[in-house]
Amino acid sequence: MRAKIYRPARTAMQSGKAKTRFWLLEFEHSAAREIEPLMGWTSSKDTRQQLRLKFDSKEEALAYAAKNGIDAQVFAEPVRRRRVVSYSDNFRFDRRGTWTH
C-alpha cells in the first residue's frame, strides 16, 4: 500500500493561501478504473482512492504512515515566489518595455 504526502498548492482562482496550510496523505490507485456497463459510469474496486487525510504538519503525516505500515513518499513544498509590483512602475522613465496606449 503506497501513499503520497504533500502540501497542496493554491488554486489559480485565489490569491491567498487558503486551504494550503495543511499536509495531505493520499493513497495511490491500486486497481484500474472500469466503465460500468449499465450506466457507463467510471468505477473502481479500490475504495482507498477516495480517502484524503489532512494533517497539521509533515511529521504527523509521516508518523501516521509509519504507525499503520504505509509506504509513504513525501513531495517537497512548492516554492512560492512573491513578485512585488507597484502601479507607479508603469509610468517610470527607465521602464524596460515600450510605452503604448
Backbone as JSON, one array per atom type, in Angstrom:
{
  "sequence": "MRAKIYRPARTAMQSGKAKTRFWLLEFEHSAAREIEPLMGWTSSKDTRQQLRLKFDSKEEALAYAAKNGIDAQVFAEPVRRRRVVSYSDNFRFDRRGTWTH",
  "N": [[0.86, -1.17, 0.0], [0.79, 2.03, -1.06], [1.39, 5.54, -0.59], [1.11, 9.1, -0.99], [2.52, 12.04, 0.37], [1.92, 15.38, 0.64], [1.94, 18.98, 0.33], [-0.72, 20.96, -0.55], [-0.88, 23.05, -3.45], [-1.83, 26.46, -4.0], [-4.93, 27.33, -5.55], [-5.62, 28.42, -8.92], [-7.58, 30.28, -8.89], [-7.55, 31.82, -6.65], [-5.97, 34.3, -4.64], [-4.88, 34.2, -2.19], [-3.6, 32.19, 0.57], [-5.35, 30.2, 1.34], [-6.52, 27.06, 2.45], [-4.06, 25.77, 2.14], [-2.39, 25.31, 4.2], [-2.02, 22.88, 5.38], [-1.07, 19.38, 5.41], [-1.45, 16.73, 3.11], [-2.37, 13.3, 2.89], [-2.54, 10.97, 0.5], [-3.72, 8.03, -1.01], [-2.28, 5.91, -3.48], [-3.53, 4.69, -6.63], [-4.58, 1.4, -6.7], [-6.01, -0.35, -8.16], [-7.28, -0.63, -11.46], [-9.45, 1.7, -13.12], [-12.8, 1.1, -14.2], [-15.31, 0.97, -16.75], [-18.62, 1.08, -16.05], [-21.03, -1.19, -17.19], [-23.87, -0.83, -17.41], [-24.76, 1.88, -16.82], [-22.63, 3.35, -17.73], [-20.86, 4.72, -16.13], [-17.77, 5.63, -14.57], [-15.99, 3.41, -12.57], [-14.44, 1.87, -9.7], [-12.77, -0.7, -7.87], [-11.18, -0.09, -5.82], [-11.34, 1.42, -2.86], [-9.79, 3.1, -1.37], [-8.78, 5.19, -2.85], [-10.52, 7.27, -2.63], [-10.01, 8.44, -0.28], [-8.68, 11.07, 1.59], [-6.45, 12.26, 3.8], [-5.98, 14.78, 6.22], [-3.37, 16.61, 7.74], [-1.74, 18.54, 10.27], [0.99, 18.94, 10.18], [3.98, 17.86, 8.45], [5.42, 15.96, 9.82], [3.5, 14.74, 11.45], [1.95, 13.43, 9.52], [3.84, 11.63, 8.47], [4.33, 10.13, 10.77], [1.83, 8.92, 11.15], [1.72, 7.35, 8.83], [3.89, 5.63, 9.26], [3.07, 4.33, 11.59], [0.85, 2.89, 10.71], [1.89, 1.22, 8.79], [2.24, 2.13, 6.15], [3.66, 2.71, 3.05], [5.05, 5.6, 2.41], [5.57, 8.41, 0.32], [7.19, 11.46, 0.3], [6.52, 14.6, -1.0], [8.11, 17.58, -1.97], [7.48, 20.93, -0.78], [5.8, 23.33, -2.83], [7.64, 25.98, -4.3], [7.15, 29.26, -3.4], [7.09, 32.21, -5.0], [7.2, 35.58, -4.48], [6.18, 38.31, -6.18], [6.68, 41.59, -6.2], [4.91, 44.26, -7.33], [4.39, 47.5, -8.33], [1.89, 49.94, -9.01], [2.76, 52.4, -9.86], [5.09, 51.81, -11.2], [4.47, 51.48, -13.85], [4.7, 53.94, -15.03], [7.3, 54.82, -15.01], [10.36, 56.45, -16.03], [12.6, 55.0, -16.79], [11.64, 52.64, -17.78], [11.44, 49.28, -18.97], [9.95, 48.09, -21.08], [8.15, 48.99, -24.13], [6.31, 52.02, -24.44], [2.92, 52.07, -24.65], [-0.34, 53.02, -25.71]],
  "CA": [[0.0, 0.0, 0.0], [1.62, 3.24, -1.21], [0.68, 6.81, -0.43], [1.95, 10.28, -1.17], [2.3, 13.11, 1.33], [2.29, 16.64, 0.01], [1.23, 20.19, 0.74], [-1.36, 21.39, -1.79], [-0.61, 24.4, -3.96], [-3.05, 27.26, -4.07], [-5.58, 27.22, -6.84], [-5.44, 29.58, -9.79], [-8.7, 31.2, -8.71], [-7.44, 32.57, -5.41], [-4.68, 34.94, -4.49], [-4.41, 33.95, -0.83], [-3.05, 30.87, 0.87], [-6.38, 29.4, 1.98], [-6.5, 25.61, 2.22], [-2.72, 25.29, 1.79], [-1.58, 25.28, 5.42], [-2.01, 21.53, 5.93], [-0.44, 18.35, 4.59], [-2.39, 15.69, 2.69], [-1.92, 11.94, 2.63], [-3.44, 10.35, -0.48], [-3.31, 6.7, -1.45], [-2.18, 5.73, -4.92], [-4.5, 3.75, -7.19], [-4.08, 0.03, -6.74], [-6.8, -1.07, -9.16], [-7.63, 0.21, -12.61], [-10.85, 2.11, -13.2], [-13.55, 0.39, -15.22], [-16.56, 1.6, -17.15], [-19.75, 0.25, -15.65], [-21.74, -1.43, -18.45], [-25.26, -0.41, -17.45], [-24.91, 3.34, -16.87], [-21.48, 3.96, -18.38], [-20.08, 5.49, -15.18], [-16.46, 5.1, -14.24], [-15.99, 2.86, -11.23], [-13.23, 1.19, -9.29], [-12.92, -1.54, -6.69], [-10.27, 0.44, -4.81], [-12.02, 2.5, -2.12], [-8.81, 4.0, -0.73], [-8.5, 6.36, -3.69], [-11.44, 8.32, -2.23], [-9.61, 8.89, 1.04], [-7.65, 12.11, 1.7], [-6.28, 12.58, 5.21], [-5.34, 16.07, 6.44], [-2.53, 16.7, 8.92], [-1.23, 19.89, 10.51], [2.42, 19.01, 9.85], [4.52, 16.74, 7.69], [5.84, 14.95, 10.77], [2.31, 13.99, 11.85], [1.58, 12.55, 8.41], [4.83, 10.56, 8.42], [4.11, 9.27, 11.94], [0.64, 8.12, 10.87], [2.07, 6.35, 7.82], [4.77, 4.63, 9.87], [2.28, 3.57, 12.56], [-0.08, 2.0, 10.01], [2.61, 0.42, 7.81], [2.0, 2.67, 4.81], [4.87, 3.18, 2.38], [4.7, 6.96, 2.0], [6.57, 9.21, -0.39], [6.96, 12.87, 0.61], [6.83, 15.54, -2.07], [8.52, 18.87, -1.42], [6.53, 22.04, -0.91], [6.06, 24.19, -3.99], [8.3, 27.23, -3.97], [6.29, 30.41, -3.66], [7.84, 33.43, -5.29], [6.34, 36.74, -4.39], [6.63, 39.36, -7.08], [6.09, 42.85, -5.76], [4.77, 45.16, -8.45], [3.69, 48.71, -7.96], [1.19, 50.57, -10.13], [3.55, 53.54, -10.34], [6.16, 51.33, -12.08], [4.02, 51.61, -15.23], [4.97, 55.29, -15.52], [8.71, 55.16, -14.79], [11.09, 56.88, -17.23], [13.55, 53.97, -17.17], [10.85, 51.43, -17.99], [12.07, 48.41, -19.97], [9.1, 47.84, -22.24], [7.76, 50.17, -24.89], [5.13, 52.7, -23.92], [1.82, 52.01, -25.6], [-1.63, 53.46, -25.19]],
  "C": [[0.9, 1.23, 0.0], [0.75, 4.49, -1.07], [1.66, 7.94, -0.71], [1.52, 11.34, -0.17], [2.78, 14.39, 0.69], [1.49, 17.78, 0.61], [0.6, 20.77, -0.52], [-0.98, 22.82, -2.17], [-1.92, 25.16, -4.01], [-3.64, 27.17, -5.47], [-5.35, 28.49, -7.65], [-6.52, 30.63, -9.57], [-8.61, 32.0, -7.42], [-6.06, 33.17, -5.31], [-4.1, 34.7, -3.11], [-3.89, 32.55, -0.67], [-4.07, 29.98, 1.57], [-6.27, 27.94, 1.55], [-5.14, 25.08, 1.78], [-1.85, 25.15, 3.03], [-1.53, 23.9, 6.06], [-1.34, 20.59, 4.94], [-1.47, 17.26, 4.3], [-1.67, 14.35, 2.52], [-2.96, 11.32, 1.71], [-2.86, 9.01, -0.89], [-3.26, 6.65, -2.97], [-3.18, 4.66, -5.37], [-3.88, 2.35, -7.25], [-4.84, -0.82, -7.77], [-7.18, -0.1, -10.27], [-9.12, 0.57, -12.56], [-11.51, 1.38, -14.37], [-14.8, 1.19, -15.57], [-17.69, 0.62, -16.84], [-20.66, 0.06, -16.85], [-23.17, -0.89, -18.51], [-25.41, 1.09, -17.65], [-23.75, 4.04, -17.58], [-20.64, 4.82, -17.45], [-18.73, 4.83, -14.96], [-16.47, 4.62, -12.8], [-14.66, 2.18, -10.95], [-13.52, 0.35, -8.05], [-12.04, -1.07, -5.55], [-10.95, 1.62, -4.11], [-11.05, 3.45, -1.44], [-8.52, 5.23, -1.56], [-9.44, 7.51, -3.36], [-11.01, 8.99, -0.94], [-8.48, 9.92, 0.96], [-7.58, 12.51, 3.17], [-5.51, 13.88, 5.35], [-4.58, 16.04, 7.75], [-2.0, 18.12, 9.04], [0.24, 20.03, 10.14], [2.83, 17.76, 9.08], [4.92, 15.6, 8.62], [4.65, 14.11, 11.26], [1.88, 13.01, 10.77], [2.55, 11.38, 8.3], [4.66, 9.6, 9.59], [2.89, 8.38, 11.73], [0.96, 7.01, 9.87], [2.95, 5.25, 8.42], [3.99, 3.75, 10.84], [1.38, 2.54, 11.88], [0.58, 1.18, 8.9], [2.37, 0.84, 6.38], [3.33, 3.16, 4.25], [4.56, 4.54, 1.77], [5.88, 7.65, 1.34], [6.22, 10.67, -0.16], [7.4, 13.72, -0.57], [7.12, 16.9, -1.46], [7.45, 19.92, -1.64], [6.82, 22.83, -2.17], [6.67, 25.5, -3.54], [7.39, 28.38, -4.35], [7.17, 31.64, -3.84], [6.87, 34.6, -5.26], [6.94, 37.85, -5.24], [5.91, 40.64, -6.69], [6.09, 43.81, -6.94], [3.93, 46.35, -7.99], [3.03, 49.31, -9.2], [2.02, 51.72, -10.71], [4.71, 53.1, -11.24], [5.75, 51.4, -13.55], [4.42, 52.94, -15.84], [6.41, 55.73, -15.29], [9.37, 55.54, -16.1], [12.07, 55.81, -17.7], [12.85, 52.61, -17.34], [11.44, 50.59, -19.12], [11.24, 48.23, -21.22], [8.76, 49.14, -22.97], [6.47, 50.74, -24.32], [4.05, 52.67, -24.99], [0.55, 52.49, -24.93], [-2.74, 52.71, -25.87]]
}
